[in-house]
CSV table of C-alpha atoms in Angstrom, one decimal:
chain,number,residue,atom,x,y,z
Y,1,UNK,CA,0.0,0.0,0.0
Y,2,UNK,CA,1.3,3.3,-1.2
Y,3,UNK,CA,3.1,5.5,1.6
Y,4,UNK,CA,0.9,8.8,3.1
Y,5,UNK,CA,2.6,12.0,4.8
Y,6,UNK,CA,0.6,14.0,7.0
Y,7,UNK,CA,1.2,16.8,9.4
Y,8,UNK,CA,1.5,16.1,12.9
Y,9,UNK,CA,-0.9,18.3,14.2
Y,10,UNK,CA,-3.2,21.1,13.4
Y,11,UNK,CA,-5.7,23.5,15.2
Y,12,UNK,CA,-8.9,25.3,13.9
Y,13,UNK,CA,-11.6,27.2,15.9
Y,14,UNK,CA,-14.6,25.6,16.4
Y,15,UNK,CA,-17.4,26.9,13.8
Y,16,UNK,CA,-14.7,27.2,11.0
Y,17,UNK,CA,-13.7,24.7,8.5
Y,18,UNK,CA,-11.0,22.4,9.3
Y,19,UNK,CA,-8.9,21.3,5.8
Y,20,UNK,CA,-6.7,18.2,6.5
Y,21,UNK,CA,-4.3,17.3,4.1
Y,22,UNK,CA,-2.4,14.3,2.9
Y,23,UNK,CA,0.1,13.5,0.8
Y,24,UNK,CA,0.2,10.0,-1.4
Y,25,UNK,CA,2.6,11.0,-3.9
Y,26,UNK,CA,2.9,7.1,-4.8
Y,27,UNK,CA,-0.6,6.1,-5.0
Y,28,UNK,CA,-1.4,3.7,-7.5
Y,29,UNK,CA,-5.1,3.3,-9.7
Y,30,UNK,CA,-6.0,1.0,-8.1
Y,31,UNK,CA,-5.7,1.9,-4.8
Y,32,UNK,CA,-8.7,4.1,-2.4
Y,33,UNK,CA,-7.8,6.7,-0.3
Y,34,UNK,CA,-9.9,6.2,2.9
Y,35,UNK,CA,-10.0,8.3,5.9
Y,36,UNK,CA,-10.4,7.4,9.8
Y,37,UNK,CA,-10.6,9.1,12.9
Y,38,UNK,CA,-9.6,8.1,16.4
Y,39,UNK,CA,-11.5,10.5,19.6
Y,40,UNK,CA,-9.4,9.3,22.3
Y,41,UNK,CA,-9.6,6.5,23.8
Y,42,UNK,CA,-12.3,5.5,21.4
Y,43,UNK,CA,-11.4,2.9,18.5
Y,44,UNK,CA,-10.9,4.2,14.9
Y,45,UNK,CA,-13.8,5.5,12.9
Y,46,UNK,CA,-14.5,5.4,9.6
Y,47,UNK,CA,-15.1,9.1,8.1
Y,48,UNK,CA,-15.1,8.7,4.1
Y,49,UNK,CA,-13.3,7.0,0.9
Y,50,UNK,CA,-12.8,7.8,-2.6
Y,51,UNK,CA,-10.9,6.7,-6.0
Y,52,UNK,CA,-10.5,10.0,-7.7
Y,53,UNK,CA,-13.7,11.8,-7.3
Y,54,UNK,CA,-14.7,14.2,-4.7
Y,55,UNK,CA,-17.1,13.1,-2.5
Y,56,UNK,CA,-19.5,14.2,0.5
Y,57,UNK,CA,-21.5,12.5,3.0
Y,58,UNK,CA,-22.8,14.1,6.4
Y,59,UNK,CA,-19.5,13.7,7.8
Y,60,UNK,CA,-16.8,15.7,5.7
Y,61,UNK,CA,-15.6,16.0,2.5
Y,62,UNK,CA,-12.9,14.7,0.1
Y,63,UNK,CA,-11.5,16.4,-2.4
Y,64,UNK,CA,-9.1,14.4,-4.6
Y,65,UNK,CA,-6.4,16.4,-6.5
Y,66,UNK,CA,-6.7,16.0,-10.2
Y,67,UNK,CA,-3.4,13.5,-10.3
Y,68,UNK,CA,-4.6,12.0,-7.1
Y,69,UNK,CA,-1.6,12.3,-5.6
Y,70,UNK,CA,-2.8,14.4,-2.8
Y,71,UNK,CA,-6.1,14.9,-1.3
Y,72,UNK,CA,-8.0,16.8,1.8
Y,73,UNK,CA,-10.6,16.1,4.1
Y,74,UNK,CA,-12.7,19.0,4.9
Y,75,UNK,CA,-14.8,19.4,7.9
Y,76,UNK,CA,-17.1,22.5,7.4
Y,77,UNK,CA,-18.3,23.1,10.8
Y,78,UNK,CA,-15.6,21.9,13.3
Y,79,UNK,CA,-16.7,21.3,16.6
Y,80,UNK,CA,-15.1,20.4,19.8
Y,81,UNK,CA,-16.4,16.6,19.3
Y,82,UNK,CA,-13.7,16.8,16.2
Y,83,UNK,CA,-11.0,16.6,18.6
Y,84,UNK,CA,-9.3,13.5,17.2
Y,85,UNK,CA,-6.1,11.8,14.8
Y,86,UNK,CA,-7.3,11.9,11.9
Y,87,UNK,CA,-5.5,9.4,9.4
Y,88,UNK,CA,-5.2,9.3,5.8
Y,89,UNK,CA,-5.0,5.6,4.2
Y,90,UNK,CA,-4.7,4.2,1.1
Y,91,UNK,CA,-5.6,0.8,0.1
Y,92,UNK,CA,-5.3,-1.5,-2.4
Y,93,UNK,CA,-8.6,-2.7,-4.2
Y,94,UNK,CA,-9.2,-6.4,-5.1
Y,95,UNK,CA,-6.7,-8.3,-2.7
Y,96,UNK,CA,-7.1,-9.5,0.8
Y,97,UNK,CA,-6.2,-6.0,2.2
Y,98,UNK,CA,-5.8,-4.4,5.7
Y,99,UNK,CA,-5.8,-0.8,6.5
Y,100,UNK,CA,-2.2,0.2,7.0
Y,101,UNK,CA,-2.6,3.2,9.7
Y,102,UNK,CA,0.5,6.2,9.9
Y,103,UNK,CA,0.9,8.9,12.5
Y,104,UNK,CA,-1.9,11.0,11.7
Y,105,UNK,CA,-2.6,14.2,12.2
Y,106,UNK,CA,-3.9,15.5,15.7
Y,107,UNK,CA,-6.4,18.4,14.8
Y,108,UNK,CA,-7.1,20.1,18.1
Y,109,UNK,CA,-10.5,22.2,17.6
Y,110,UNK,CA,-10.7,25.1,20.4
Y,111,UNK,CA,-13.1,28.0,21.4
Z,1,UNK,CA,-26.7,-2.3,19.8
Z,2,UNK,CA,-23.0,-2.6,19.4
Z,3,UNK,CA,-21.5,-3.5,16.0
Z,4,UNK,CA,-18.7,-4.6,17.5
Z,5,UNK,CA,-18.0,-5.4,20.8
Z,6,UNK,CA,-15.3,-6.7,22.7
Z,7,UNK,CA,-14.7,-8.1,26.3
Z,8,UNK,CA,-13.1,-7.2,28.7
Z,9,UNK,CA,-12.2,-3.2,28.1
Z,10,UNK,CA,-9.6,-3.8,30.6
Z,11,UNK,CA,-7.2,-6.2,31.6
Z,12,UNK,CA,-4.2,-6.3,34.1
Z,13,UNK,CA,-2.3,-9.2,34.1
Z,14,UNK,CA,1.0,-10.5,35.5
Z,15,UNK,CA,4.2,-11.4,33.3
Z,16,UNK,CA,4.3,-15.2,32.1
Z,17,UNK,CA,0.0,-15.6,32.5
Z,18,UNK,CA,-2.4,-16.7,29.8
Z,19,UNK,CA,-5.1,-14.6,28.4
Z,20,UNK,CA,-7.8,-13.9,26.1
Z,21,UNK,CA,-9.7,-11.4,24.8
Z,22,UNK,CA,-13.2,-11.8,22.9
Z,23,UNK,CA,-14.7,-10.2,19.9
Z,24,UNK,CA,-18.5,-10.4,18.3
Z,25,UNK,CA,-19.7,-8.2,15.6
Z,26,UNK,CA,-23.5,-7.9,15.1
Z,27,UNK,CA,-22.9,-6.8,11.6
Z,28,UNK,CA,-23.2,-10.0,9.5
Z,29,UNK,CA,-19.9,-9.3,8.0
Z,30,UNK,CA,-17.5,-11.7,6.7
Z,31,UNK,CA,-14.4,-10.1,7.7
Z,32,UNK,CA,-12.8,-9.3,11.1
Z,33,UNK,CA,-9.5,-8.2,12.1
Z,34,UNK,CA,-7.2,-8.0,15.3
Z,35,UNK,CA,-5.4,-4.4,15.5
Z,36,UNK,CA,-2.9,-3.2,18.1
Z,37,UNK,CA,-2.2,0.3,18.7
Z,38,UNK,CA,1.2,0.7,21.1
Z,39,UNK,CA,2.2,3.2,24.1
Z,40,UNK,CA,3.0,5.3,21.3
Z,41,UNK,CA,-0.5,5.4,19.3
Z,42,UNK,CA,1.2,3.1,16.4
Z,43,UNK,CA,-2.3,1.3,15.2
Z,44,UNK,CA,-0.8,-2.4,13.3
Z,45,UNK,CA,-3.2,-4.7,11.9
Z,46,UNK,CA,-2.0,-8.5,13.5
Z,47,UNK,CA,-4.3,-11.1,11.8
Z,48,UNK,CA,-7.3,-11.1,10.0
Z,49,UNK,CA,-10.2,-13.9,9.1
Z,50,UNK,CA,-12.3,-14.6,6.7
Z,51,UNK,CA,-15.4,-16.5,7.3
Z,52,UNK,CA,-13.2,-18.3,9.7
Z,53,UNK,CA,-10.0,-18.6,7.7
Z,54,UNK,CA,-7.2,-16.7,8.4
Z,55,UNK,CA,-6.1,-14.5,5.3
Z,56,UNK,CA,-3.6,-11.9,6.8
Z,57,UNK,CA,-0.7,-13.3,9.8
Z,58,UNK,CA,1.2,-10.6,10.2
Z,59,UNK,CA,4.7,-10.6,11.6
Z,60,UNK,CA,3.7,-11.3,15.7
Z,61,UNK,CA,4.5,-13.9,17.6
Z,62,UNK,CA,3.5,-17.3,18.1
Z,63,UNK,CA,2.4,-16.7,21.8
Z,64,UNK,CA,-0.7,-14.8,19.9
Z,65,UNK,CA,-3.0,-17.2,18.3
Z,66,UNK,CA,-6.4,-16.0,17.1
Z,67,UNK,CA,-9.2,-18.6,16.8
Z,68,UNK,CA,-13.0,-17.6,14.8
Z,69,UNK,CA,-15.1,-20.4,16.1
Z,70,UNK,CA,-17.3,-18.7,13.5
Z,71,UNK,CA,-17.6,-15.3,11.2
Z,72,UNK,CA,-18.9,-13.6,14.0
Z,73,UNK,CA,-16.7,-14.1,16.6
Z,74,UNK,CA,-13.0,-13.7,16.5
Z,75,UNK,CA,-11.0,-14.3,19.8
Z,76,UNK,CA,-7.5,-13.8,21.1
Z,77,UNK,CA,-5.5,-15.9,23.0
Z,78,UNK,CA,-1.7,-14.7,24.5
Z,79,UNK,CA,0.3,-17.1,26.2
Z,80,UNK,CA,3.1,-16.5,28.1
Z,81,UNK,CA,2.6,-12.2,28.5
Z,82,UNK,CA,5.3,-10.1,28.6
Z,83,UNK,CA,5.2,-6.5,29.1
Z,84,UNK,CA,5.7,-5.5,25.8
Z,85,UNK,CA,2.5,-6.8,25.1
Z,86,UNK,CA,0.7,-4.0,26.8
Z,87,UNK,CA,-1.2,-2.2,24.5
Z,88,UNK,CA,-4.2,-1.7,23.8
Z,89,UNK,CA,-6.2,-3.9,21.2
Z,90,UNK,CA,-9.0,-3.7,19.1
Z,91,UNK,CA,-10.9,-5.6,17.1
Z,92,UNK,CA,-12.8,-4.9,13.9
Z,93,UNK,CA,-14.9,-6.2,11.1
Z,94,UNK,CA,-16.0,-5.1,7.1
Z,95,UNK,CA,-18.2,-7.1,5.0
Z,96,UNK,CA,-15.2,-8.3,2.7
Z,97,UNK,CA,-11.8,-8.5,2.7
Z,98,UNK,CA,-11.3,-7.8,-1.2
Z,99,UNK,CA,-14.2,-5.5,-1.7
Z,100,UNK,CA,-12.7,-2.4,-0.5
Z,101,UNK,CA,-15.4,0.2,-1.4
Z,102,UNK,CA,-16.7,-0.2,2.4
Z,103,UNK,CA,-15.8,0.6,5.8
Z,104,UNK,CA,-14.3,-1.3,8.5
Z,105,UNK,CA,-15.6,-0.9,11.8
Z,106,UNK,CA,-13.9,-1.0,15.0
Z,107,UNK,CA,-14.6,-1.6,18.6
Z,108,UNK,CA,-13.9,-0.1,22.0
Z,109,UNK,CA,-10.8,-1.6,22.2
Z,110,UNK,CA,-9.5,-4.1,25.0
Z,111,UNK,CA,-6.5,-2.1,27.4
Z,112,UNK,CA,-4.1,-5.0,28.5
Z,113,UNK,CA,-1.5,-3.9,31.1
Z,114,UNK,CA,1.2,-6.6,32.1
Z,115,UNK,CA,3.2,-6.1,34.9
């Protein structure tokens, strides 16, 4: 599964958007780019996927760059509940696959 | 209800003991996984069934030994603890292991503390 960089950690004011982005520079066609989150001490949840289109659901939003070799998660109303690692995974389609979790990226959302 | 469910959230243990750790999902998927996220937040996949046949053994060792007594169950046995095997686990199900245009989901997770 291809390799995904993301910052360590990021803030945004609850109420405003919070833009998370990650970088899969070696992302192959066949392969999703999924995202999770983990609220502490909670176990990962699953936020949204896509191939290469954007896509929407009452969670967030993905926005895939053209070349897919980047993307961002978008959370339009940030609230204090977002508190969480978010992680960015990609993941091969058609074999017996896992989900390969990195770092993350610890998005602190404050008052 | 709870998709996925695991027993018991915490465990505290001794060096050298044997224990286990249970997992149902109520989801009627095929799939389910063991995952163990280290002192340091590191989340790593360890095994991973598929209507009761393991598909994914990764690299732990042999003192873990998973067993599905069927797709909706997956437990997880540790012989001999040590206390690198503190950590917390979690388990986690998806409807198929090749179809990857769905979600996994996870449970609470299962704290093990040896000392």
């Amino acid at each position: 599964d291809a390799k995904t960089t993301q910052p360590t950690s990021m803030d945004c004011a609850e109420g405003r958007a919070a833009n998370l982005p990650c970088n899969h520079s070696t992302i192959s066609g066949n392969e999703y780019v999924y995202w999770y989150r983990q609220i502490h001490s909670q176990g990962p949840q699953y936020i949204i996927h896509g191939l290469k289109n954007n896509e929407t659901n009452e969670m967030a939003s993905l926005i895939i760059t053209e070349d897919r070799k980047s993307s961002t998660l978008i959370l339009p109303h940030a609230t204090l509940r977002d508190t969480a690692v978010y992680y960015c995974i990609v993941r091969v389609v058609g074999t017996a696959s896992k989900l390969t979790f990195g770092t993350g990226t610890r998005l602190q959302v404050t008052l | 209800d709870t998709a996925v469910s695991q027993t018991p959230k915490y465990l505290v243990t001794q060096m050298g003991n044997d224990k286990s750790i249970k997992c149902e999902q109520n989801l009627g998927h095929d799939t389910m996984y063991w995952y163990k996220q280290d002192s340091k937040k590191f989340l790593k996949i360890m095994f991973s069934y598929n209507n009761k046949e393991l598909i994914i053994n990764e690299t732990v060792p042999n003192r873990f030994s998973p067993k599905s007594p069927d797709k909706a169950h997956l437990n997880l046995h540790i012989n001999s603890l040590e206390l690198g095997d503190s950590a917390v686990y979690f388990c986690a199900s998806s409807p198929s292991p090749t179809v990857l245009n769905t979600e996994a989901f996870f449970g609470q997770g299962t704290r093990l503390t040896v000392v």
